[in-house]
PDB file of C-alpha atoms in Angstrom:
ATOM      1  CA  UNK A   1      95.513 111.360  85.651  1.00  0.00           C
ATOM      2  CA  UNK A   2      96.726 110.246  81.981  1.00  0.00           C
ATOM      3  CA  UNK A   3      96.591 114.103  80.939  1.00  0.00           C
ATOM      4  CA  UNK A   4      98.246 115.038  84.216  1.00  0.00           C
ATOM      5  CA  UNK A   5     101.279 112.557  83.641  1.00  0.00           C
ATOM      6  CA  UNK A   6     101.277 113.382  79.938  1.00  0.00           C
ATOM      7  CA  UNK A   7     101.637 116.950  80.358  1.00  0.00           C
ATOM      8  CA  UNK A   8     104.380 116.411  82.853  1.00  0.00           C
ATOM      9  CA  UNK A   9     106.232 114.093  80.779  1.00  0.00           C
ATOM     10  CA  UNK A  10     106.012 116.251  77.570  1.00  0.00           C
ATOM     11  CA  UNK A  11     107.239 119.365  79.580  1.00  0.00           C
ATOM     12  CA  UNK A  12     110.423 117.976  80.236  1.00  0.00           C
ATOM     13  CA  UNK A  13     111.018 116.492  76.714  1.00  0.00           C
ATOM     14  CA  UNK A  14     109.888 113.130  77.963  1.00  0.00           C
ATOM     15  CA  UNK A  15     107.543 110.689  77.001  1.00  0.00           C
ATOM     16  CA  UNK A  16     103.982 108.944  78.099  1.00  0.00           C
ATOM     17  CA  UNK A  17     102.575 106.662  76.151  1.00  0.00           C
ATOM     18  CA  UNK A  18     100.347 103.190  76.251  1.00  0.00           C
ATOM     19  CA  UNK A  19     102.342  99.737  76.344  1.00  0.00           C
ATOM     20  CA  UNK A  20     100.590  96.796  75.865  1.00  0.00           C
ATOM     21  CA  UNK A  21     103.833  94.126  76.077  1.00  0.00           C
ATOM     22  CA  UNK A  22     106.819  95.685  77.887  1.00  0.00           C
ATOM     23  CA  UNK A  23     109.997  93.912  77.941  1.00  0.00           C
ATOM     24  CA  UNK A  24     110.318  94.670  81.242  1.00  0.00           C
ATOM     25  CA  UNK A  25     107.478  95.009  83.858  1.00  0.00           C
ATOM     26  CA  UNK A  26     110.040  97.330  85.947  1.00  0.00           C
ATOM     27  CA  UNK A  27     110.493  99.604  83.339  1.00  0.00           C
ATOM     28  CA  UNK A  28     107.095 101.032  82.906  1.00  0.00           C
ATOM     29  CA  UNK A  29     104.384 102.675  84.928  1.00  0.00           C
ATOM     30  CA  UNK A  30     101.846 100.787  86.184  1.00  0.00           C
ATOM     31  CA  UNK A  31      98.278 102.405  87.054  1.00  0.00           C
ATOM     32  CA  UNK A  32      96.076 101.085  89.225  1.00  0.00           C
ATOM     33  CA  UNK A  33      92.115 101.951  89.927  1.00  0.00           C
ATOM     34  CA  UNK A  34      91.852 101.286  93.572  1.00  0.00           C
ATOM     35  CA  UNK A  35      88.060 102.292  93.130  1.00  0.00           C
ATOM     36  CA  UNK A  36      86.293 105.414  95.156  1.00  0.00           C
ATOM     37  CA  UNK A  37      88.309 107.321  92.868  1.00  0.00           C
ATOM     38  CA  UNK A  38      91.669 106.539  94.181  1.00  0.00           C
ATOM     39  CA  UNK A  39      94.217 105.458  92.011  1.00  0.00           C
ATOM     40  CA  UNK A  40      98.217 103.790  92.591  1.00  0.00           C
ATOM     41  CA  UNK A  41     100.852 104.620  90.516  1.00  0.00           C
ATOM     42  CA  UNK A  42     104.512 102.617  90.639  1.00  0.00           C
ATOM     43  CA  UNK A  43     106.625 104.317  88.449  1.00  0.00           C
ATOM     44  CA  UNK A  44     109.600 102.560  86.528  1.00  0.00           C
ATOM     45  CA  UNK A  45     112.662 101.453  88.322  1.00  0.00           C
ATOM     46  CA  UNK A  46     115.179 104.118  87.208  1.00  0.00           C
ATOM     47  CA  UNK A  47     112.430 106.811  87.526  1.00  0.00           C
ATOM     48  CA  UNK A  48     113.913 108.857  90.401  1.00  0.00           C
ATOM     49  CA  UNK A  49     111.155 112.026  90.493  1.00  0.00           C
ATOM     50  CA  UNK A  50     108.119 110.664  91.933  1.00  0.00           C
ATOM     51  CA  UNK A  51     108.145 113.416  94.503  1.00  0.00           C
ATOM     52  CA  UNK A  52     108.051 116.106  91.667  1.00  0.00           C
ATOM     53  CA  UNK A  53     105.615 114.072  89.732  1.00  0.00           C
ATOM     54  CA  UNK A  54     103.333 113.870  92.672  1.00  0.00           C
ATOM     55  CA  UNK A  55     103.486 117.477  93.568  1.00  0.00           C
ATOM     56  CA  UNK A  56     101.989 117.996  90.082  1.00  0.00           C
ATOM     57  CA  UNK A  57      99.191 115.384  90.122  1.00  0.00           C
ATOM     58  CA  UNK A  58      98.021 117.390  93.357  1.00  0.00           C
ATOM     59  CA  UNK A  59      98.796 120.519  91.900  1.00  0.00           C
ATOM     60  CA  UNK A  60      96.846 120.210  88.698  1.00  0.00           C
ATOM     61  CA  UNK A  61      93.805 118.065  89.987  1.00  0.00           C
ATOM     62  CA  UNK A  62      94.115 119.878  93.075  1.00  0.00           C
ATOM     63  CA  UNK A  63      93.460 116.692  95.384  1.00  0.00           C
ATOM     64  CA  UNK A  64      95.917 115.223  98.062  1.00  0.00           C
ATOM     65  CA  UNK A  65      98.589 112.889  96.524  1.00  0.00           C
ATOM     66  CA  UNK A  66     100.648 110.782  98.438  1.00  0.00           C
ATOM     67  CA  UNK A  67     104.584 110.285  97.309  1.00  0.00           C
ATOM     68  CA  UNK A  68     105.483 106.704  98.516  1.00  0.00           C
ATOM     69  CA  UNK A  69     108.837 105.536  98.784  1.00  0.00           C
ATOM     70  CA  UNK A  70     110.586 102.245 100.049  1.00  0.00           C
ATOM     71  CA  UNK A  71     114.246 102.543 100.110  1.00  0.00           C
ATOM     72  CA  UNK A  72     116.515  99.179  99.980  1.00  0.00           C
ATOM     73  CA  UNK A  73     114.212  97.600 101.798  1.00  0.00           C
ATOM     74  CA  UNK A  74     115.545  99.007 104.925  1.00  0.00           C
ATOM     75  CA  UNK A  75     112.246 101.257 105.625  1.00  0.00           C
ATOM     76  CA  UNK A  76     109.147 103.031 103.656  1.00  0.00           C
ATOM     77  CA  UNK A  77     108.468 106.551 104.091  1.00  0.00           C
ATOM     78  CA  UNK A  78     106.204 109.709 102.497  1.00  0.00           C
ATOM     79  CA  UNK A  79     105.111 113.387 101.557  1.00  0.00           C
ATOM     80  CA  UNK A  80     102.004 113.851 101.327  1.00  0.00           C
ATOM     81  CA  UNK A  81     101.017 116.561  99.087  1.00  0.00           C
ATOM     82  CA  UNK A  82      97.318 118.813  99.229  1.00  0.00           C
ATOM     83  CA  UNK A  83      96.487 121.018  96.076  1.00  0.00           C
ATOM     84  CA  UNK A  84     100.524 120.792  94.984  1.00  0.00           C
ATOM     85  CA  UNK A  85     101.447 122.262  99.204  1.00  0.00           C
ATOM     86  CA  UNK A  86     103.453 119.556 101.360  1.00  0.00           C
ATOM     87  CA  UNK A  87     101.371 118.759 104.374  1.00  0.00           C
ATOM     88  CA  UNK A  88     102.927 115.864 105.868  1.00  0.00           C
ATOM     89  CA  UNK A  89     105.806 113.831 106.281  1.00  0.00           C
ATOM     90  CA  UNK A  90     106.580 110.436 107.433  1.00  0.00           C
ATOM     91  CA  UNK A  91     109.621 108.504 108.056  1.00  0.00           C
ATOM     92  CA  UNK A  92     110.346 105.438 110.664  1.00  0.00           C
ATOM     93  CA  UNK A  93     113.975 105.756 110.799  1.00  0.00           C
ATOM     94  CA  UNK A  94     114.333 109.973 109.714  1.00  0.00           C
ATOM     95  CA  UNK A  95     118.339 109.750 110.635  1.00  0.00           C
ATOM     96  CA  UNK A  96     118.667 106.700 108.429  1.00  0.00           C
ATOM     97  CA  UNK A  97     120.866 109.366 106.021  1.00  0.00           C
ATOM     98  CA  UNK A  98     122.130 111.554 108.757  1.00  0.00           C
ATOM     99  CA  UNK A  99     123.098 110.644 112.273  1.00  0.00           C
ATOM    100  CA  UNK A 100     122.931 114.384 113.632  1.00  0.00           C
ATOM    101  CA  UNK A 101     120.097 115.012 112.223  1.00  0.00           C
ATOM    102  CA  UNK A 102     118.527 118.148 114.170  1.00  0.00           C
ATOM    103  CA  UNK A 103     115.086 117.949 116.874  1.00  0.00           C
ATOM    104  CA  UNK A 104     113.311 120.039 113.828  1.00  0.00           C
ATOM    105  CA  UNK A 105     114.312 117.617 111.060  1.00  0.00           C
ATOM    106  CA  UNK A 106     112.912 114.579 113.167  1.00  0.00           C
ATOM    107  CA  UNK A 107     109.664 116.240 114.048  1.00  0.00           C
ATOM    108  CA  UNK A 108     108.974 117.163 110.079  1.00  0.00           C
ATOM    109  CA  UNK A 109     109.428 113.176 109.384  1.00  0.00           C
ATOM    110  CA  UNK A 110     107.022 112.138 112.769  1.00  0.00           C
ATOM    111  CA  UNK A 111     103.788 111.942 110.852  1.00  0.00           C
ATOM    112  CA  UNK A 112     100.721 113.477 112.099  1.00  0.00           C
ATOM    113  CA  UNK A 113      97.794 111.263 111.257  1.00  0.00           C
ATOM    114  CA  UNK A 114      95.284 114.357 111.901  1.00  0.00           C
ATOM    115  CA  UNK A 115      97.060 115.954 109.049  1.00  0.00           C
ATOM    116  CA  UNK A 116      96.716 113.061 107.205  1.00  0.00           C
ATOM    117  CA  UNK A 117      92.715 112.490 108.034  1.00  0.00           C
ATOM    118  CA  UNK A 118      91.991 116.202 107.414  1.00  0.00           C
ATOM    119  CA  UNK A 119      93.294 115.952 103.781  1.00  0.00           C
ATOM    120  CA  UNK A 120      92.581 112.417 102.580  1.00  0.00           C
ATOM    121  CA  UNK A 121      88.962 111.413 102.108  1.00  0.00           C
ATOM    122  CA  UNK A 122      87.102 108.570 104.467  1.00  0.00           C
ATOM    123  CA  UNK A 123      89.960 107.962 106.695  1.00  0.00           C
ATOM    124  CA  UNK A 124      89.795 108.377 110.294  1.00  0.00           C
ATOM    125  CA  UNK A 125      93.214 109.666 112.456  1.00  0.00           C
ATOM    126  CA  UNK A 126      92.912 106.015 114.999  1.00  0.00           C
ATOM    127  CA  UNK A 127      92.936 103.954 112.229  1.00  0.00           C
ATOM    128  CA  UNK A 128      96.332 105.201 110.994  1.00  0.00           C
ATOM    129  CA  UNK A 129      97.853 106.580 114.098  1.00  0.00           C
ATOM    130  CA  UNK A 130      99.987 103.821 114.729  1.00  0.00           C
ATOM    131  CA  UNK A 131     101.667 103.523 111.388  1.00  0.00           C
ATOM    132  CA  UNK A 132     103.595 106.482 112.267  1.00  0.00           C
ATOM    133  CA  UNK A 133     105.834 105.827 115.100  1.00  0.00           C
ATOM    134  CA  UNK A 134     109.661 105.812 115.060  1.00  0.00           C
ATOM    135  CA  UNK A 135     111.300 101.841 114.457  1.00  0.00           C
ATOM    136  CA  UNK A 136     113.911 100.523 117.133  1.00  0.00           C
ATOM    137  CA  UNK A 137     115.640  98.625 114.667  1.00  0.00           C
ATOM    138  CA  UNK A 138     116.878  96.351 117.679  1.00  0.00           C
ATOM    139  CA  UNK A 139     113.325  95.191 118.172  1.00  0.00           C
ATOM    140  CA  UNK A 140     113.393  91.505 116.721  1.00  0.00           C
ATOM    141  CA  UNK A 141     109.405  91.354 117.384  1.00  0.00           C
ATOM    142  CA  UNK A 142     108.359  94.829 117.003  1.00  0.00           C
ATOM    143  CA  UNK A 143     104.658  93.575 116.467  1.00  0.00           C
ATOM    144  CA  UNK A 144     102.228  94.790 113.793  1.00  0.00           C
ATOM    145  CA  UNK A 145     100.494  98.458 113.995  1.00  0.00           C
ATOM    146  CA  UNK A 146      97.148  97.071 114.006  1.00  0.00           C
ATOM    147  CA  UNK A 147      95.917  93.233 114.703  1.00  0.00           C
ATOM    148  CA  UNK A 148      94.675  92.457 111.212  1.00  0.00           C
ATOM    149  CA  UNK A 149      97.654  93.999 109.266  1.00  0.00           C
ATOM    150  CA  UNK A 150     100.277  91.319 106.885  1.00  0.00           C
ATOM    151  CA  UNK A 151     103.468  93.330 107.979  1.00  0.00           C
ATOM    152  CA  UNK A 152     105.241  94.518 110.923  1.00  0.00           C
ATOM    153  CA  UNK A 153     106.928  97.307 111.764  1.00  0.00           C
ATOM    154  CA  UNK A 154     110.995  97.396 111.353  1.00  0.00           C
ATOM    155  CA  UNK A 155     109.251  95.952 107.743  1.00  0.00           C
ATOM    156  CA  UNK A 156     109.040  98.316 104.735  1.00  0.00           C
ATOM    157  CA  UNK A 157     106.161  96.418 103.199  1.00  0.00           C
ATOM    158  CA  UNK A 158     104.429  97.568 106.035  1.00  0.00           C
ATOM    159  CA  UNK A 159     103.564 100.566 103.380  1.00  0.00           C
ATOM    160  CA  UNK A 160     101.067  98.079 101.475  1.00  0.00           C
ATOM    161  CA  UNK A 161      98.666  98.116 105.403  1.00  0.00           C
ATOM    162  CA  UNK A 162      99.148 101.502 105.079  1.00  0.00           C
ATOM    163  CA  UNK A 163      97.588 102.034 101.723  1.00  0.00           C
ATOM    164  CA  UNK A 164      95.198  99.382 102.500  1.00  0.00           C
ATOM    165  CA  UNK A 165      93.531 101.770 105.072  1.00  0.00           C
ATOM    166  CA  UNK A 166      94.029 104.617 102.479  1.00  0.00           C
ATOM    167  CA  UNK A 167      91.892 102.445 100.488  1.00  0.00           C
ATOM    168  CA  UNK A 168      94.688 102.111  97.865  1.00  0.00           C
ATOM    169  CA  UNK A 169      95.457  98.734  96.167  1.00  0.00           C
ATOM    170  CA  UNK A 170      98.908  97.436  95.585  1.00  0.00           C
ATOM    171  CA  UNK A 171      99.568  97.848  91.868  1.00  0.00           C
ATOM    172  CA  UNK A 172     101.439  94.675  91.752  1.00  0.00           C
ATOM    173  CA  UNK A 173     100.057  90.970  92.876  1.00  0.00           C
ATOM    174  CA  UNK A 174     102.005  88.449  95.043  1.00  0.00           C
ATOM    175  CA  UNK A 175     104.155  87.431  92.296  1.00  0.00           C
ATOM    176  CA  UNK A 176     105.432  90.926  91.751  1.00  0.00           C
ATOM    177  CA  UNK A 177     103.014  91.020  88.608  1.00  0.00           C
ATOM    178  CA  UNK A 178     101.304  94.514  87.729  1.00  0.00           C
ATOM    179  CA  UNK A 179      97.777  95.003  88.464  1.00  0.00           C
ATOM    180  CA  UNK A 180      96.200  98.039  85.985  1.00  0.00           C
ATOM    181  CA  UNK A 181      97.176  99.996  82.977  1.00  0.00           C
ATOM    182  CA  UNK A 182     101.049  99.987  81.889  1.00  0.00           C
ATOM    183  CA  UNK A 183     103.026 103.263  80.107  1.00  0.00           C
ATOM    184  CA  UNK A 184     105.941 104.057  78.948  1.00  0.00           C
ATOM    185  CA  UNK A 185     106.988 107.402  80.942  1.00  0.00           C
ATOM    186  CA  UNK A 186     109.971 109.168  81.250  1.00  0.00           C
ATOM    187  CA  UNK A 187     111.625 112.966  81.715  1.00  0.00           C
ATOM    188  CA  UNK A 188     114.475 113.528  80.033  1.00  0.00           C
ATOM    189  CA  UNK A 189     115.529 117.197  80.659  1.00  0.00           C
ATOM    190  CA  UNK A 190     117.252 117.265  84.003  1.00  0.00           C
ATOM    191  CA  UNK A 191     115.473 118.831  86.888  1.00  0.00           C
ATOM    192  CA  UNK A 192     116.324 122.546  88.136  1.00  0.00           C
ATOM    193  CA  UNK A 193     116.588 122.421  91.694  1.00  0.00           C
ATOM    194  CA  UNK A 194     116.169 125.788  93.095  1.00  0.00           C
ATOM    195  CA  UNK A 195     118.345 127.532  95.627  1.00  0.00           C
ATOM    196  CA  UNK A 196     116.627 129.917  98.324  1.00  0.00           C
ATOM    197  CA  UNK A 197     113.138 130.469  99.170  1.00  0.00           C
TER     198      UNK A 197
END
């Protein structure tokens, strides 16, 4: 994974590189063995490409990868990525951007937790299914997914049960302190989006 991120990092002119006493916790990556050779990776707070980065880590170790996001708080959300293809997306709230957003557009972001158990190793489709349902943000006790879960839905922590069943750790304990391996990481030639197919 350290080869994977440093080859990314050099090919856009950034850098990767061990830090032992960061200034800031926020500003570095933080690596965490979850054991059964899964791994989490927080990247630093003005890091922006974790979807690209992920894409790669699949790509070039040719295992799935999931992209986890959590935006303002408001809700959590994913791609998950199989040998560098997109395979699945998730979203609780997929017009949260757009209000028209089209039929198609709100099936991609539905989840499909038989995608998700055909890729990722040792998980079974029940024990996820329920993670992936729309939020009524109305709800003021929309209950948990499963009994023995921390969070609730209509919470975006609710990505930490999630991961739990992934069998990936939180890289950070309860006091927001990292758990694993820190870097310095960063891109710093600007992405080329391309247009068209």
């Amino acid at each position: 994974i350290e080869e994977c991120l440093r080859s990314y990092a050099l090919g856009h002119d950034g850098h990767f590189q061990t830090v032992t006493q960061p200034a800031e916790f926020s500003d570095v990556l933080v690596m965490t063995a979850s054991g059964a050779g899964r791994t989490t990776i927080a990247y630093p707070r003005e890091f922006f490409d974790w979807d690209d980065v992920s894409r790669h880590l699949s790509r070039q170790m040719n295992t799935p990868v999931f992209s986890f996001h959590i935006h303002d708080g408001d809700l959590w959300m994913y791609v998950l990525f199989d040998a560098g293809r997109e395979v699945d997306w998730f979203n609780p709230i997929p017009n949260y951007w757009n209000e028209r957003l089209s039929d198609a557009e709100f099936q991609r972001w539905a989840g499909d937790a038989g995608r998700v158990a055909a890729v990722w190793p040792e998980v079974a489709e029940a024990s996820i299914r329920d993670y992936l349902v729309r939020w009524e943000l109305l709800d003021f006790y929309p209950g948990k997914a499963y009994p023995d879960d921390r969070y609730p839905r209509n919470d975006c922590r609710q990505v930490l049960d999630f991961m739990h069943r992934l069998g990936l750790d939180d890289p950070f304990d309860r006091r927001g302190k990292p758990r694993g391996d820190l870097y310095r990481f960063e891109r710093r030639r600007p992405r080329v989006d391309r247009i068209g197919a």
